mmCIF file of C-alpha atoms in Angstrom:
data_model
loop_
_atom_site.group_PDB
_atom_site.id
_atom_site.type_symbol
_atom_site.label_atom_id
_atom_site.label_comp_id
_atom_site.label_asym_id
_atom_site.label_seq_id
_atom_site.Cartn_x
_atom_site.Cartn_y
_atom_site.Cartn_z
ATOM 1 C CA ASP A 1 0.000 0.000 0.000
ATOM 2 C CA ALA A 2 1.219 3.516 -0.777
ATOM 3 C CA GLY A 3 0.213 4.885 2.599
ATOM 4 C CA VAL A 4 -1.525 8.200 3.194
ATOM 5 C CA ILE A 5 -0.644 10.658 0.452
ATOM 6 C CA GLN A 6 -0.672 14.402 1.002
ATOM 7 C CA SER A 7 -0.083 17.231 -1.419
ATOM 8 C CA PRO A 8 1.567 19.595 -1.740
ATOM 9 C CA ARG A 9 4.552 18.805 0.507
ATOM 10 C CA HIS A 10 5.390 22.486 0.823
ATOM 11 C CA GLU A 11 3.321 25.591 0.220
ATOM 12 C CA VAL A 12 4.423 29.192 0.497
ATOM 13 C CA THR A 13 1.881 31.879 -0.173
ATOM 14 C CA GLU A 14 0.994 35.410 0.781
ATOM 15 C CA MET A 15 -1.564 36.233 3.427
ATOM 16 C CA GLY A 16 -5.070 36.606 2.130
ATOM 17 C CA GLN A 17 -4.664 33.872 -0.457
ATOM 18 C CA GLU A 18 -6.721 30.695 -0.460
ATOM 19 C CA VAL A 19 -4.835 27.533 0.445
ATOM 20 C CA THR A 20 -6.011 24.012 -0.347
ATOM 21 C CA LEU A 21 -4.367 20.954 1.163
ATOM 22 C CA ARG A 22 -5.148 17.501 -0.187
ATOM 23 C CA CYS A 23 -5.156 14.026 1.259
ATOM 24 C CA LYS A 24 -5.675 10.518 -0.043
ATOM 25 C CA PRO A 25 -6.203 8.030 2.789
ATOM 26 C CA ILE A 26 -5.209 4.379 2.748
ATOM 27 C CA SER A 27 -7.709 2.381 0.734
ATOM 28 C CA GLY A 28 -10.283 0.699 2.963
ATOM 29 C CA HIS A 29 -9.733 3.012 5.915
ATOM 30 C CA ASP A 30 -12.990 4.428 7.262
ATOM 31 C CA TYR A 31 -11.581 7.255 9.380
ATOM 32 C CA LEU A 32 -9.701 10.335 8.222
ATOM 33 C CA PHE A 33 -8.128 12.956 10.476
ATOM 34 C CA TRP A 34 -6.647 16.393 9.881
ATOM 35 C CA TYR A 35 -4.020 17.672 12.358
ATOM 36 C CA ARG A 36 -1.997 20.842 12.690
ATOM 37 C CA GLN A 37 1.439 20.794 14.323
ATOM 38 C CA THR A 38 3.294 23.829 15.682
ATOM 39 C CA MET A 39 6.041 24.227 18.235
ATOM 40 C CA MET A 40 3.779 26.231 20.514
ATOM 41 C CA ARG A 41 0.619 24.109 20.404
ATOM 42 C CA GLY A 42 1.939 20.641 19.532
ATOM 43 C CA LEU A 43 -0.211 18.242 17.528
ATOM 44 C CA GLU A 44 -3.832 19.429 17.400
ATOM 45 C CA LEU A 45 -6.766 17.555 15.920
ATOM 46 C CA LEU A 46 -8.737 19.864 13.627
ATOM 47 C CA ILE A 47 -11.478 17.562 12.302
ATOM 48 C CA TYR A 48 -12.168 13.916 11.618
ATOM 49 C CA PHE A 49 -14.438 12.027 9.243
ATOM 50 C CA ASN A 50 -16.050 8.598 9.446
ATOM 51 C CA ASN A 51 -17.178 7.130 6.130
ATOM 52 C CA ASN A 52 -16.831 10.574 4.515
ATOM 53 C CA VAL A 53 -19.050 12.267 7.117
ATOM 54 C CA PRO A 54 -17.541 14.960 9.380
ATOM 55 C CA ILE A 55 -17.958 13.775 12.968
ATOM 56 C CA ASP A 56 -16.121 16.305 15.105
ATOM 57 C CA ASP A 57 -14.901 19.679 13.839
ATOM 58 C CA SER A 58 -14.549 21.308 17.247
ATOM 59 C CA GLY A 59 -10.827 21.691 16.673
ATOM 60 C CA MET A 60 -11.209 23.852 13.582
ATOM 61 C CA PRO A 61 -9.823 27.191 14.725
ATOM 62 C CA GLU A 62 -12.244 29.517 12.956
ATOM 63 C CA ASP A 63 -14.546 29.965 9.997
ATOM 64 C CA ARG A 64 -11.605 30.530 7.684
ATOM 65 C CA PHE A 65 -10.950 26.797 7.882
ATOM 66 C CA SER A 66 -13.122 24.242 6.112
ATOM 67 C CA ALA A 67 -12.727 20.553 5.284
ATOM 68 C CA LYS A 68 -14.517 18.238 2.900
ATOM 69 C CA MET A 69 -14.450 14.583 2.019
ATOM 70 C CA PRO A 70 -16.396 14.106 -1.212
ATOM 71 C CA ASN A 71 -15.521 10.421 -1.464
ATOM 72 C CA ALA A 72 -13.652 7.686 0.373
ATOM 73 C CA SER A 73 -10.354 8.389 -1.363
ATOM 74 C CA PHE A 74 -10.032 12.156 -1.160
ATOM 75 C CA SER A 75 -10.230 14.977 1.369
ATOM 76 C CA THR A 76 -9.347 18.663 1.329
ATOM 77 C CA LEU A 77 -8.575 21.207 3.997
ATOM 78 C CA LYS A 78 -9.079 24.766 2.865
ATOM 79 C CA ILE A 79 -8.008 28.041 4.472
ATOM 80 C CA GLN A 80 -9.557 31.210 3.101
ATOM 81 C CA PRO A 81 -8.271 33.836 3.645
ATOM 82 C CA SER A 82 -4.918 32.622 4.990
ATOM 83 C CA GLU A 83 -3.019 34.456 7.742
ATOM 84 C CA PRO A 84 0.620 34.229 8.915
ATOM 85 C CA ARG A 85 -0.489 32.479 12.150
ATOM 86 C CA ASP A 86 -1.765 29.588 10.030
ATOM 87 C CA SER A 87 1.830 28.664 9.241
ATOM 88 C CA ALA A 88 2.351 25.115 10.471
ATOM 89 C CA VAL A 89 2.748 21.528 9.342
ATOM 90 C CA TYR A 90 -0.613 19.984 8.493
ATOM 91 C CA PHE A 91 -0.920 16.210 8.733
ATOM 92 C CA CYS A 92 -3.596 13.936 7.412
ATOM 93 C CA ALA A 93 -4.023 10.490 8.963
ATOM 94 C CA SER A 94 -6.350 7.543 8.454
ATOM 95 C CA SER A 95 -7.342 4.521 10.513
ATOM 96 C CA GLN A 96 -9.054 1.332 9.523
ATOM 97 C CA ASP A 97 -12.406 0.959 11.212
ATOM 98 C CA SER A 98 -12.463 2.663 14.596
ATOM 99 C CA LEU A 99 -10.989 5.395 16.746
ATOM 100 C CA VAL A 100 -9.138 2.753 18.760
ATOM 101 C CA GLN A 101 -6.928 1.611 15.918
ATOM 102 C CA PRO A 102 -3.484 2.904 14.892
ATOM 103 C CA GLN A 103 -3.479 6.084 12.887
ATOM 104 C CA HIS A 104 -1.349 6.149 9.732
ATOM 105 C CA PHE A 105 0.011 9.601 8.985
ATOM 106 C CA GLY A 106 0.918 11.189 5.696
ATOM 107 C CA ASP A 107 4.202 13.061 5.264
ATOM 108 C CA GLY A 108 2.496 16.377 5.971
ATOM 109 C CA THR A 109 2.255 19.730 4.226
ATOM 110 C CA ARG A 110 4.568 22.458 5.473
ATOM 111 C CA LEU A 111 2.602 25.674 5.053
ATOM 112 C CA SER A 112 4.176 29.109 5.246
ATOM 113 C CA ILE A 113 2.011 32.205 5.021
ATOM 114 C CA LEU A 114 4.013 35.371 4.394
ATOM 115 C CA GLY B 1 -12.465 16.670 27.472
ATOM 116 C CA GLU B 2 -9.377 14.554 28.012
ATOM 117 C CA ASN B 3 -6.378 15.992 29.832
ATOM 118 C CA VAL B 4 -3.209 14.249 28.635
ATOM 119 C CA GLU B 5 0.194 14.967 30.119
ATOM 120 C CA GLN B 6 3.595 13.506 29.357
ATOM 121 C CA HIS B 7 6.653 13.492 31.583
ATOM 122 C CA PRO B 8 9.376 14.355 31.162
ATOM 123 C CA SER B 9 9.155 16.870 28.320
ATOM 124 C CA THR B 10 12.816 16.272 27.457
ATOM 125 C CA LEU B 11 15.080 13.346 28.248
ATOM 126 C CA SER B 12 18.752 12.750 27.516
ATOM 127 C CA VAL B 13 20.337 9.352 28.036
ATOM 128 C CA GLN B 14 23.632 7.728 27.214
ATOM 129 C CA GLU B 15 23.590 5.145 24.475
ATOM 130 C CA GLY B 16 22.818 1.751 25.985
ATOM 131 C CA ASP B 17 20.889 3.141 28.940
ATOM 132 C CA SER B 18 17.127 2.821 29.384
ATOM 133 C CA ALA B 19 14.510 5.531 28.886
ATOM 134 C CA VAL B 20 11.047 5.758 30.421
ATOM 135 C CA ILE B 21 8.318 8.190 29.400
ATOM 136 C CA LYS B 22 5.062 8.448 31.319
ATOM 137 C CA CYS B 23 1.651 9.509 30.040
ATOM 138 C CA THR B 24 -1.185 10.424 32.395
ATOM 139 C CA TYR B 25 -4.762 10.875 31.252
ATOM 140 C CA SER B 26 -8.039 11.875 32.854
ATOM 141 C CA ASP B 27 -10.787 10.061 30.918
ATOM 142 C CA SER B 28 -11.554 6.741 32.581
ATOM 143 C CA ALA B 29 -13.324 5.604 29.387
ATOM 144 C CA SER B 30 -10.022 5.483 27.491
ATOM 145 C CA ASN B 31 -9.294 1.920 26.416
ATOM 146 C CA TYR B 32 -6.628 2.251 23.721
ATOM 147 C CA PHE B 33 -3.114 3.448 24.543
ATOM 148 C CA PRO B 34 -0.692 3.991 21.658
ATOM 149 C CA TRP B 35 2.770 5.528 21.467
ATOM 150 C CA TYR B 36 3.968 7.339 18.350
ATOM 151 C CA LYS B 37 7.519 8.270 17.382
ATOM 152 C CA GLN B 38 8.262 11.340 15.287
ATOM 153 C CA GLU B 39 11.745 11.848 13.949
ATOM 154 C CA LEU B 40 12.829 15.346 13.001
ATOM 155 C CA GLY B 41 11.018 16.515 9.877
ATOM 156 C CA LYS B 42 9.097 13.260 9.549
ATOM 157 C CA ARG B 43 5.582 12.047 10.234
ATOM 158 C CA PRO B 44 4.451 10.438 13.504
ATOM 159 C CA GLN B 45 4.508 6.644 13.345
ATOM 160 C CA LEU B 46 3.011 4.119 15.713
ATOM 161 C CA ILE B 47 5.670 2.121 17.558
ATOM 162 C CA ILE B 48 3.605 0.210 20.113
ATOM 163 C CA ASP B 49 0.103 0.134 21.538
ATOM 164 C CA ILE B 50 -1.797 -1.596 24.323
ATOM 165 C CA ARG B 51 -5.434 -2.159 25.124
ATOM 166 C CA SER B 52 -7.127 -1.978 28.493
ATOM 167 C CA ASN B 53 -7.393 -5.716 28.960
ATOM 168 C CA VAL B 54 -3.597 -6.059 28.976
ATOM 169 C CA GLY B 55 -1.144 -4.687 31.553
ATOM 170 C CA GLU B 56 2.081 -4.911 29.579
ATOM 171 C CA LYS B 57 3.229 -5.461 26.023
ATOM 172 C CA LYS B 58 6.760 -5.867 24.726
ATOM 173 C CA ASP B 59 8.291 -5.656 21.260
ATOM 174 C CA GLN B 60 12.042 -6.207 21.265
ATOM 175 C CA ARG B 61 13.588 -3.166 22.997
ATOM 176 C CA ILE B 62 10.284 -1.367 23.428
ATOM 177 C CA ALA B 63 7.593 -2.028 26.021
ATOM 178 C CA VAL B 64 4.441 -0.326 27.231
ATOM 179 C CA THR B 65 2.921 -0.758 30.676
ATOM 180 C CA LEU B 66 -0.568 0.304 31.695
ATOM 181 C CA ASN B 67 -2.026 1.201 35.079
ATOM 182 C CA LYS B 68 -5.714 1.854 34.481
ATOM 183 C CA THR B 69 -6.472 2.465 38.137
ATOM 184 C CA ALA B 70 -3.954 5.290 38.312
ATOM 185 C CA LYS B 71 -4.712 6.379 34.720
ATOM 186 C CA HIS B 72 -1.236 6.309 33.327
ATOM 187 C CA PHE B 73 0.805 4.276 30.875
ATOM 188 C CA SER B 74 4.498 4.315 30.173
ATOM 189 C CA LEU B 75 6.877 3.717 27.289
ATOM 190 C CA HIS B 76 10.066 1.845 28.128
ATOM 191 C CA ILE B 77 13.030 1.731 25.744
ATOM 192 C CA THR B 78 15.969 -0.454 26.723
ATOM 193 C CA GLU B 79 19.498 -0.480 25.270
ATOM 194 C CA THR B 80 18.888 2.885 23.641
ATOM 195 C CA GLN B 81 20.548 3.699 20.331
ATOM 196 C CA PRO B 82 21.128 7.044 18.584
ATOM 197 C CA GLU B 83 18.309 6.245 16.137
ATOM 198 C CA ASP B 84 15.883 6.253 19.067
ATOM 199 C CA SER B 85 16.369 10.031 19.258
ATOM 200 C CA ALA B 86 12.971 11.530 18.386
ATOM 201 C CA VAL B 87 9.839 13.039 19.884
ATOM 202 C CA TYR B 88 7.456 10.520 21.390
ATOM 203 C CA PHE B 89 3.711 11.109 21.742
ATOM 204 C CA CYS B 90 1.030 9.239 23.640
ATOM 205 C CA ALA B 91 -2.589 9.396 22.434
ATOM 206 C CA PRO B 92 -5.091 7.619 24.703
ATOM 207 C CA ALA B 93 -8.448 7.071 23.032
ATOM 208 C CA ASP B 94 -11.874 5.506 23.329
ATOM 209 C CA GLN B 95 -14.329 4.669 20.588
ATOM 210 C CA THR B 96 -16.882 7.316 21.514
ATOM 211 C CA GLY B 97 -14.393 10.012 20.589
ATOM 212 C CA ALA B 98 -15.778 12.156 23.387
ATOM 213 C CA ASN B 99 -12.280 12.882 24.642
ATOM 214 C CA ASN B 100 -11.474 14.509 21.312
ATOM 215 C CA LEU B 101 -8.456 12.350 20.545
ATOM 216 C CA PHE B 102 -5.820 14.389 22.323
ATOM 217 C CA PHE B 103 -2.163 13.766 21.664
ATOM 218 C CA GLY B 104 0.197 14.358 24.541
ATOM 219 C CA THR B 105 2.574 17.317 24.423
ATOM 220 C CA GLY B 106 5.451 15.087 23.428
ATOM 221 C CA THR B 107 8.763 14.014 24.951
ATOM 222 C CA ARG B 108 11.990 14.813 23.137
ATOM 223 C CA LEU B 109 14.423 11.941 23.671
ATOM 224 C CA THR B 110 18.087 12.443 22.872
ATOM 225 C CA VAL B 111 20.405 9.441 22.943
ATOM 226 C CA ILE B 112 24.024 10.509 23.342
ATOM 227 C CA PRO B 113 26.499 8.260 21.531
#
């Protein structure tokens, strides 16, 4: 299996621009998670999906952030408009069939907002 | 929500010595206790996990012990090697998700050759 695939690996853009991060989970995995990692706040869960349905988005920082999962093999995390404080590494992870299974992480997207 | 704490936040050991990292949690419903390792610039990866019906699990140089009564579980690494240097995270969970899947704050382990 190819593992969880994220794109792009790096993104540098100016504040105010729209940013779209993409994730392809491991085939057959029912759960998909989006995390943000910073030195100050550590690894934070933003939102997770079960069978393409958003279950808990309480970690999404504000309305500028949105996430979708139109099908079982694709998810996006969008920031519009972006701000410098959004700079972080964003990870996508998937797990097989429950919340009490190992999570498999993608390589992350390093986002820099200038 | 869940309150997850790791101790220590940083740990330096000589190569060949043992390292122990402790994770305390508050949600008594937690029944899955994984440890993840994140090397610098890389993604977190599961290294060992334990479930609430087991007190200890070992995989070569790595072991995890669980004390459900006291609500803590620990990662033990024996005969440490330089490649063990990384940040380690605990992430206790239960299926309801009510604890919001918190990851611990991480422990930076440095193994000195």
